[in-house]
mmCIF file of C-alpha atoms in Angstrom:
data_model
loop_
_atom_site.group_PDB
_atom_site.id
_atom_site.type_symbol
_atom_site.label_atom_id
_atom_site.label_comp_id
_atom_site.label_asym_id
_atom_site.label_seq_id
_atom_site.Cartn_x
_atom_site.Cartn_y
_atom_site.Cartn_z
ATOM 1 C CA MET A 1 -0.022 0.023 0.029
ATOM 2 C CA ILE A 2 2.791 2.356 0.977
ATOM 3 C CA HIS A 3 4.576 1.385 -2.207
ATOM 4 C CA ARG A 4 1.550 2.203 -4.331
ATOM 5 C CA ILE A 5 1.096 5.563 -2.700
ATOM 6 C CA THR A 6 4.704 6.362 -3.226
ATOM 7 C CA THR A 7 4.546 5.325 -6.957
ATOM 8 C CA ILE A 8 1.467 7.573 -7.463
ATOM 9 C CA ALA A 9 3.204 10.470 -5.738
ATOM 10 C CA ILE A 10 6.213 10.099 -8.000
ATOM 11 C CA LEU A 11 4.037 9.812 -11.168
ATOM 12 C CA ILE A 12 2.290 13.050 -10.198
ATOM 13 C CA PHE A 13 5.480 14.724 -9.520
ATOM 14 C CA LEU A 14 6.897 13.619 -12.919
ATOM 15 C CA MET A 15 3.789 14.674 -14.794
ATOM 16 C CA SER A 16 3.819 18.164 -13.147
ATOM 17 C CA THR A 17 7.580 18.580 -13.891
ATOM 18 C CA VAL A 18 6.982 17.553 -17.579
ATOM 19 C CA HIS A 19 3.991 20.021 -17.845
ATOM 20 C CA GLY A 20 6.137 22.750 -16.169
ATOM 21 C CA TRP A 21 9.004 22.123 -18.575
ATOM 22 C CA ALA A 22 6.601 22.175 -21.612
ATOM 23 C CA GLN A 23 5.035 25.467 -20.424
ATOM 24 C CA GLN A 24 8.574 26.880 -19.933
ATOM 25 C CA LYS A 25 9.552 25.938 -23.477
ATOM 26 C CA LYS A 26 6.372 27.589 -24.878
ATOM 27 C CA SER A 27 7.019 30.645 -22.753
ATOM 28 C CA GLU A 28 10.518 30.864 -24.174
ATOM 29 C CA LYS A 29 9.242 30.349 -27.787
ATOM 30 C CA TYR A 30 6.657 33.095 -27.235
ATOM 31 C CA GLN A 31 9.280 35.626 -25.935
ATOM 32 C CA LEU A 32 11.379 34.790 -28.866
ATOM 33 C CA ALA A 33 8.507 35.366 -31.275
ATOM 34 C CA VAL A 34 7.837 38.701 -29.488
ATOM 35 C CA THR A 35 11.493 39.532 -29.962
ATOM 36 C CA PHE A 36 11.502 38.721 -33.803
ATOM 37 C CA GLU A 37 8.420 40.863 -34.028
ATOM 38 C CA GLN A 38 9.935 43.857 -32.204
ATOM 39 C CA GLN A 39 13.085 43.620 -34.451
ATOM 40 C CA GLY A 40 10.904 43.663 -37.517
ATOM 41 C CA ASP A 41 11.609 40.003 -38.488
ATOM 42 C CA PHE A 42 7.839 39.265 -39.004
ATOM 43 C CA ARG A 43 8.464 36.020 -41.022
ATOM 44 C CA ASN A 44 10.179 34.277 -38.073
ATOM 45 C CA ALA A 45 7.717 35.859 -35.670
ATOM 46 C CA ALA A 46 4.749 34.579 -37.660
ATOM 47 C CA ARG A 47 6.257 31.091 -37.868
ATOM 48 C CA LEU A 48 6.648 30.841 -34.077
ATOM 49 C CA PHE A 49 3.339 32.313 -33.357
ATOM 50 C CA GLN A 50 1.691 30.007 -35.735
ATOM 51 C CA GLU A 51 3.418 26.975 -34.063
ATOM 52 C CA LEU A 52 2.240 28.126 -30.728
ATOM 53 C CA TYR A 53 -1.272 28.782 -31.860
ATOM 54 C CA SER A 54 -1.608 25.350 -33.511
ATOM 55 C CA GLU A 55 -0.486 23.793 -30.248
ATOM 56 C CA GLN A 56 -2.835 25.880 -28.146
ATOM 57 C CA PRO A 57 -5.572 27.407 -30.289
ATOM 58 C CA ASP A 58 -7.437 28.595 -27.072
ATOM 59 C CA GLN A 59 -4.618 31.105 -26.215
ATOM 60 C CA ILE A 60 -5.755 34.561 -27.391
ATOM 61 C CA GLN A 61 -2.260 35.989 -27.069
ATOM 62 C CA TYR A 62 -0.914 33.412 -29.589
ATOM 63 C CA PHE A 63 -3.798 34.241 -32.044
ATOM 64 C CA GLN A 64 -3.052 37.996 -31.572
ATOM 65 C CA GLY A 65 0.642 37.352 -32.348
ATOM 66 C CA VAL A 66 -0.439 35.457 -35.590
ATOM 67 C CA ALA A 67 -2.697 38.241 -36.667
ATOM 68 C CA ARG A 68 -0.105 41.026 -36.037
ATOM 69 C CA SER A 69 2.746 39.237 -37.882
ATOM 70 C CA LEU A 70 0.670 37.935 -40.798
ATOM 71 C CA GLY A 71 -0.832 41.453 -41.082
ATOM 72 C CA SER A 72 2.610 43.002 -41.122
ATOM 73 C CA LEU A 73 3.562 40.543 -43.966
ATOM 74 C CA GLN A 74 0.375 41.415 -45.810
ATOM 75 C CA ARG A 75 -0.621 37.827 -45.869
ATOM 76 C CA TYR A 76 -4.281 38.571 -45.431
ATOM 77 C CA LEU A 77 -5.546 35.599 -47.507
ATOM 78 C CA GLU A 78 -3.788 33.371 -45.034
ATOM 79 C CA LEU A 79 -4.987 35.358 -42.068
ATOM 80 C CA LEU A 80 -8.754 35.580 -42.847
ATOM 81 C CA PRO A 81 -9.581 31.902 -42.302
ATOM 82 C CA LEU A 82 -7.821 31.996 -38.902
ATOM 83 C CA VAL A 83 -9.840 35.088 -37.930
ATOM 84 C CA GLU A 84 -13.000 33.257 -38.940
ATOM 85 C CA ILE A 85 -12.165 30.324 -36.835
ATOM 86 C CA GLU A 86 -11.789 32.651 -33.861
ATOM 87 C CA LEU A 87 -15.173 34.196 -34.674
ATOM 88 C CA GLY A 88 -16.530 30.747 -34.277
ATOM 89 C CA LYS A 89 -15.327 30.747 -30.670
ATOM 90 C CA ARG A 90 -16.178 34.315 -29.572
ATOM 91 C CA GLN A 91 -18.105 37.020 -31.434
ATOM 92 C CA SER A 92 -16.671 40.204 -30.337
ATOM 93 C CA ILE A 93 -16.526 43.768 -31.814
ATOM 94 C CA ASP A 94 -12.693 43.783 -32.163
ATOM 95 C CA LEU A 95 -12.712 40.466 -34.037
ATOM 96 C CA TYR A 96 -15.509 41.648 -36.365
ATOM 97 C CA CYS A 97 -13.292 44.754 -37.015
ATOM 98 C CA LEU A 98 -10.295 42.567 -37.789
ATOM 99 C CA ALA A 99 -12.355 40.360 -39.982
ATOM 100 C CA SER A 100 -13.585 43.403 -42.020
ATOM 101 C CA ILE A 101 -10.156 44.869 -42.400
ATOM 102 C CA THR A 102 -8.643 41.460 -43.366
ATOM 103 C CA ALA A 103 -11.511 40.727 -45.845
ATOM 104 C CA LYS A 104 -11.051 44.205 -47.462
ATOM 105 C CA LYS A 105 -7.349 43.703 -47.844
ATOM 106 C CA SER A 106 -8.067 40.301 -49.395
ATOM 107 C CA ASN A 107 -10.264 42.014 -52.063
ATOM 108 C CA GLN A 108 -13.392 40.517 -50.492
ATOM 109 C CA GLN A 109 -15.363 43.667 -50.371
ATOM 110 C CA GLN A 110 -18.904 42.134 -49.710
ATOM 111 C CA LYS A 111 -17.492 40.018 -46.791
ATOM 112 C CA SER A 112 -15.716 43.058 -45.443
ATOM 113 C CA GLN A 113 -19.065 44.964 -45.426
ATOM 114 C CA GLN A 114 -20.866 42.002 -43.773
ATOM 115 C CA TYR A 115 -18.420 41.955 -40.869
ATOM 116 C CA TYR A 116 -18.537 45.683 -40.435
ATOM 117 C CA GLN A 117 -22.366 45.536 -40.223
ATOM 118 C CA LEU A 118 -22.119 42.774 -37.451
ATOM 119 C CA ALA A 119 -19.650 44.950 -35.631
ATOM 120 C CA LEU A 120 -22.081 47.824 -35.811
ATOM 121 C CA GLU A 121 -25.053 45.683 -34.747
ATOM 122 C CA ALA A 122 -22.938 44.456 -31.815
ATOM 123 C CA VAL A 123 -22.837 47.989 -30.336
ATOM 124 C CA ASN A 124 -26.633 47.848 -29.603
ATOM 125 C CA ARG A 125 -25.971 45.158 -27.101
ATOM 126 C CA LEU A 126 -23.537 47.224 -24.972
ATOM 127 C CA SER A 127 -24.708 48.295 -21.538
ATOM 128 C CA ASN A 128 -23.042 51.574 -20.784
ATOM 129 C CA ASP A 129 -21.879 54.817 -22.560
ATOM 130 C CA PHE A 130 -18.124 54.062 -21.953
ATOM 131 C CA GLU A 131 -18.389 50.898 -23.753
ATOM 132 C CA ILE A 132 -20.428 52.328 -26.583
ATOM 133 C CA ASP A 133 -17.902 55.171 -27.155
ATOM 134 C CA ASN A 134 -14.884 52.688 -27.110
ATOM 135 C CA ALA A 135 -16.701 50.475 -29.524
ATOM 136 C CA ILE A 136 -17.772 53.256 -31.787
ATOM 137 C CA ARG A 137 -14.156 54.604 -32.048
ATOM 138 C CA LEU A 138 -12.687 51.193 -32.736
ATOM 139 C CA ILE A 139 -15.090 50.449 -35.477
ATOM 140 C CA ALA A 140 -14.799 53.834 -37.051
ATOM 141 C CA LYS A 141 -11.070 53.798 -36.951
ATOM 142 C CA SER A 142 -10.883 50.294 -38.583
ATOM 143 C CA GLN A 143 -13.066 51.547 -41.370
ATOM 144 C CA SER A 144 -11.101 54.673 -41.800
ATOM 145 C CA ASP A 145 -7.851 52.629 -42.003
ATOM 146 C CA ILE A 146 -9.201 50.788 -45.003
ATOM 147 C CA ASN A 147 -10.476 54.105 -46.577
ATOM 148 C CA ALA A 148 -14.194 53.041 -45.976
ATOM 149 C CA TYR A 149 -15.017 56.572 -45.168
ATOM 150 C CA GLU A 150 -18.839 56.229 -45.548
ATOM 151 C CA ASN A 151 -18.840 53.412 -43.078
ATOM 152 C CA ALA A 152 -16.771 55.480 -40.673
ATOM 153 C CA VAL A 153 -19.137 58.298 -40.932
ATOM 154 C CA GLN A 154 -22.150 55.992 -40.418
ATOM 155 C CA THR A 155 -20.376 54.625 -37.385
ATOM 156 C CA TYR A 156 -19.906 58.055 -35.726
ATOM 157 C CA SER A 157 -23.374 58.979 -36.687
ATOM 158 C CA LYS A 158 -24.763 55.899 -34.765
ATOM 159 C CA GLY A 159 -22.575 56.806 -31.854
ATOM 160 C CA ARG A 160 -23.985 60.385 -31.896
ATOM 161 C CA GLU A 161 -27.488 58.887 -31.852
ATOM 162 C CA LEU A 162 -26.747 56.469 -28.915
ATOM 163 C CA LEU A 163 -24.881 59.181 -26.883
ATOM 164 C CA ARG A 164 -27.456 61.885 -27.089
ATOM 165 C CA SER A 165 -26.402 63.371 -23.923
ATOM 166 C CA ILE A 166 -23.158 64.499 -25.449
ATOM 167 C CA GLN A 167 -23.859 67.486 -27.708
ATOM 168 C CA ASN A 168 -22.301 67.145 -31.236
ATOM 169 C CA ALA A 169 -20.433 63.901 -30.196
ATOM 170 C CA TYR A 170 -17.657 63.116 -32.607
ATOM 171 C CA ALA A 171 -17.601 66.490 -34.394
ATOM 172 C CA ASP A 172 -13.822 66.404 -34.401
ATOM 173 C CA GLU A 173 -13.743 62.947 -36.129
ATOM 174 C CA LEU A 174 -16.523 63.615 -38.473
ATOM 175 C CA SER A 175 -15.026 66.999 -39.614
ATOM 176 C CA MET A 176 -11.844 65.187 -40.551
ATOM 177 C CA LEU A 177 -13.752 62.561 -42.437
ATOM 178 C CA TYR A 178 -15.667 65.057 -44.465
ATOM 179 C CA VAL A 179 -12.493 66.884 -45.259
ATOM 180 C CA GLN A 180 -11.087 63.599 -46.631
ATOM 181 C CA MET A 181 -14.158 62.912 -48.584
ATOM 182 C CA GLY A 182 -14.276 66.450 -49.949
ATOM 183 C CA ASN A 183 -17.776 67.140 -48.623
ATOM 184 C CA VAL A 184 -17.687 70.789 -48.045
ATOM 185 C CA GLN A 185 -21.175 71.404 -46.704
ATOM 186 C CA LEU A 186 -21.200 68.591 -44.116
ATOM 187 C CA GLY A 187 -17.520 69.363 -43.396
ATOM 188 C CA MET A 188 -18.281 72.929 -42.615
ATOM 189 C CA ARG A 189 -21.170 71.790 -40.196
ATOM 190 C CA GLU A 190 -18.924 69.501 -38.273
ATOM 191 C CA ILE A 191 -15.879 71.839 -38.383
ATOM 192 C CA THR A 192 -17.956 74.626 -36.897
ATOM 193 C CA ASN A 193 -19.518 72.239 -34.330
ATOM 194 C CA HIS A 194 -15.999 71.240 -33.148
ATOM 195 C CA PHE A 195 -14.933 74.865 -32.991
ATOM 196 C CA ARG A 196 -17.819 75.652 -30.758
ATOM 197 C CA GLN A 197 -16.601 72.942 -28.404
ATOM 198 C CA GLN A 198 -12.941 73.978 -28.141
ATOM 199 C CA GLN A 199 -12.246 77.156 -30.164
ATOM 200 C CA GLN A 200 -8.956 76.160 -31.498
ATOM 201 C CA TYR A 201 -8.176 78.585 -34.352
ATOM 202 C CA GLY A 202 -5.395 76.484 -35.776
ATOM 203 C CA ILE A 203 -7.598 73.400 -36.279
ATOM 204 C CA ILE A 204 -10.538 75.266 -37.886
ATOM 205 C CA GLN A 205 -8.153 77.207 -40.149
ATOM 206 C CA GLY A 206 -6.331 74.110 -41.199
ATOM 207 C CA ARG A 207 -9.484 72.025 -42.025
ATOM 208 C CA ILE A 208 -11.104 75.017 -43.865
ATOM 209 C CA ALA A 209 -7.854 75.440 -45.868
ATOM 210 C CA ALA A 210 -8.049 71.685 -46.833
ATOM 211 C CA LEU A 211 -11.521 72.131 -48.093
ATOM 212 C CA LEU A 212 -10.555 75.024 -50.278
ATOM 213 C CA ILE A 213 -8.924 72.501 -52.680
ATOM 214 C CA ASP A 214 -12.486 72.282 -54.166
ATOM 215 C CA GLN A 215 -12.950 75.420 -56.236
ATOM 216 C CA ASN A 216 -16.731 75.453 -55.379
ATOM 217 C CA ALA A 217 -16.010 75.543 -51.644
ATOM 218 C CA VAL A 218 -15.362 79.296 -51.345
ATOM 219 C CA SER A 219 -18.852 80.431 -51.680
ATOM 220 C CA ILE A 220 -20.279 77.634 -49.407
ATOM 221 C CA ILE A 221 -17.724 78.496 -46.726
ATOM 222 C CA ASP A 222 -18.218 82.136 -47.065
ATOM 223 C CA GLU A 223 -21.992 81.823 -46.666
ATOM 224 C CA GLU A 224 -21.598 79.773 -43.481
ATOM 225 C CA LEU A 225 -18.958 82.032 -41.842
ATOM 226 C CA SER A 226 -20.658 85.222 -42.855
ATOM 227 C CA SER A 227 -23.853 83.963 -40.944
ATOM 228 C CA LEU A 228 -21.930 82.696 -37.908
ATOM 229 C CA SER A 229 -19.836 85.818 -37.553
ATOM 230 C CA LYS A 230 -22.686 88.172 -37.085
ATOM 231 C CA ASN A 231 -23.270 87.219 -33.504
ATOM 232 C CA ASP A 232 -20.109 85.464 -32.460
ATOM 233 C CA TYR A 233 -16.761 87.188 -31.934
ATOM 234 C CA ALA A 234 -14.744 83.931 -32.272
ATOM 235 C CA PHE A 235 -16.376 83.173 -35.666
ATOM 236 C CA SER A 236 -15.801 86.813 -36.640
ATOM 237 C CA LYS A 237 -12.079 86.294 -36.246
ATOM 238 C CA VAL A 238 -12.135 83.141 -38.304
ATOM 239 C CA TYR A 239 -14.082 84.976 -41.038
ATOM 240 C CA VAL A 240 -11.465 87.691 -41.190
ATOM 241 C CA TRP A 241 -8.780 84.993 -41.563
ATOM 242 C CA PHE A 242 -10.867 83.270 -44.321
ATOM 243 C CA LEU A 243 -11.276 86.511 -46.246
ATOM 244 C CA ARG A 244 -7.538 87.078 -46.099
ATOM 245 C CA GLU A 245 -6.920 83.442 -47.144
ATOM 246 C CA THR A 246 -9.044 83.904 -50.190
ATOM 247 C CA LYS A 247 -7.386 87.236 -51.026
ATOM 248 C CA ARG A 248 -10.330 89.521 -50.421
ATOM 249 C CA PHE A 249 -8.451 92.045 -48.245
ATOM 250 C CA ASP A 250 -10.895 94.918 -48.637
ATOM 251 C CA ARG A 251 -13.670 92.743 -47.169
ATOM 252 C CA ALA A 252 -11.425 91.311 -44.472
ATOM 253 C CA PHE A 253 -10.559 94.953 -43.464
ATOM 254 C CA GLN A 254 -14.323 95.906 -43.362
ATOM 255 C CA GLN A 255 -14.939 92.780 -41.244
ATOM 256 C CA SER A 256 -12.215 93.819 -38.896
ATOM 257 C CA MET A 257 -13.728 97.359 -38.563
ATOM 258 C CA ASN A 258 -17.087 95.869 -37.717
ATOM 259 C CA ILE A 259 -15.521 93.760 -34.974
ATOM 260 C CA ASP A 260 -13.701 96.741 -33.634
ATOM 261 C CA ASN A 261 -16.687 99.023 -33.666
ATOM 262 C CA GLY A 262 -19.070 96.390 -32.289
ATOM 263 C CA LEU A 263 -16.884 95.547 -29.380
ATOM 264 C CA GLY A 264 -15.589 99.087 -28.748
ATOM 265 C CA LEU A 265 -11.976 98.008 -29.099
ATOM 266 C CA GLN A 266 -10.829 101.492 -29.960
ATOM 267 C CA GLY A 267 -8.831 100.485 -33.093
ATOM 268 C CA ARG A 268 -6.982 97.403 -31.519
ATOM 269 C CA GLU A 269 -8.631 95.052 -33.909
ATOM 270 C CA ILE A 270 -7.738 97.158 -36.901
ATOM 271 C CA LEU A 271 -4.075 97.358 -35.729
ATOM 272 C CA GLU A 272 -3.979 93.621 -35.290
ATOM 273 C CA PHE A 273 -5.362 93.324 -38.880
ATOM 274 C CA ALA A 274 -2.654 95.751 -40.261
ATOM 275 C CA ASP A 275 0.149 93.898 -38.464
ATOM 276 C CA ILE A 276 -0.942 90.478 -39.759
ATOM 277 C CA THR A 277 -1.470 91.817 -43.258
ATOM 278 C CA LEU A 278 1.935 93.325 -43.316
ATOM 279 C CA LYS A 279 3.509 90.059 -42.190
ATOM 280 C CA ASP A 280 1.623 88.303 -45.090
ATOM 281 C CA GLY A 281 3.330 90.823 -47.468
ATOM 282 C CA GLN A 282 0.204 92.750 -48.358
ATOM 283 C CA TYR A 283 1.249 96.373 -48.279
#
């Protein structure tokens, strides 16, 4: 009896030792794969991550390593089936996003769109604003990264609808997307929404300047800024800049005078206009 117990104890010890040794070897292989990845040797990193993943397909970190390294190698056709296997185990927004990106880069546009829609539908099942916001940003960024700007706009618009307590949510992101798309009217709406939130002159000037690539943009922007400047000092300043930017210096000077008179600045606004105009080389 004592001999049997001793034998069992020895077997258990040997099994735990072998298991511990195997785990140590896997840990060493994983660290080596990470090192290869950090050094930019994605081929060897992918090889090691795939070996680990085939041995333990339930380990998310191994799959993530495979996804990163194959993505870096642009081996999307090879990656997509693995992503779909993972989706069979767990349906998460981050996996839907990865599947959409991978399908798009594999020239499977319809499948990419299907996965995007599944990601967007999953947002409805989230329980709080923090989760919703993170999901919206993740989905929209994944679509922007593959130049699916319409999808990104749709995503942020859905986020704005779900987060109604936040006034003009995602105005910053939407304004950048509309600039990318060359949509002057909607771009100006979101650019001005964002300016109301933060009043950063450099940002509004930069984005309006980007819209001016479109020759038809001047009249649309002029109409918007002219209207906003009537009752808002900050927008009046932006309008003066815009008039100078579009080489309409007489109108810009008149706008500066209107600001000065309206606020009783005793010529300070006019002096500032003169100084900036001289720096711009307009004598």
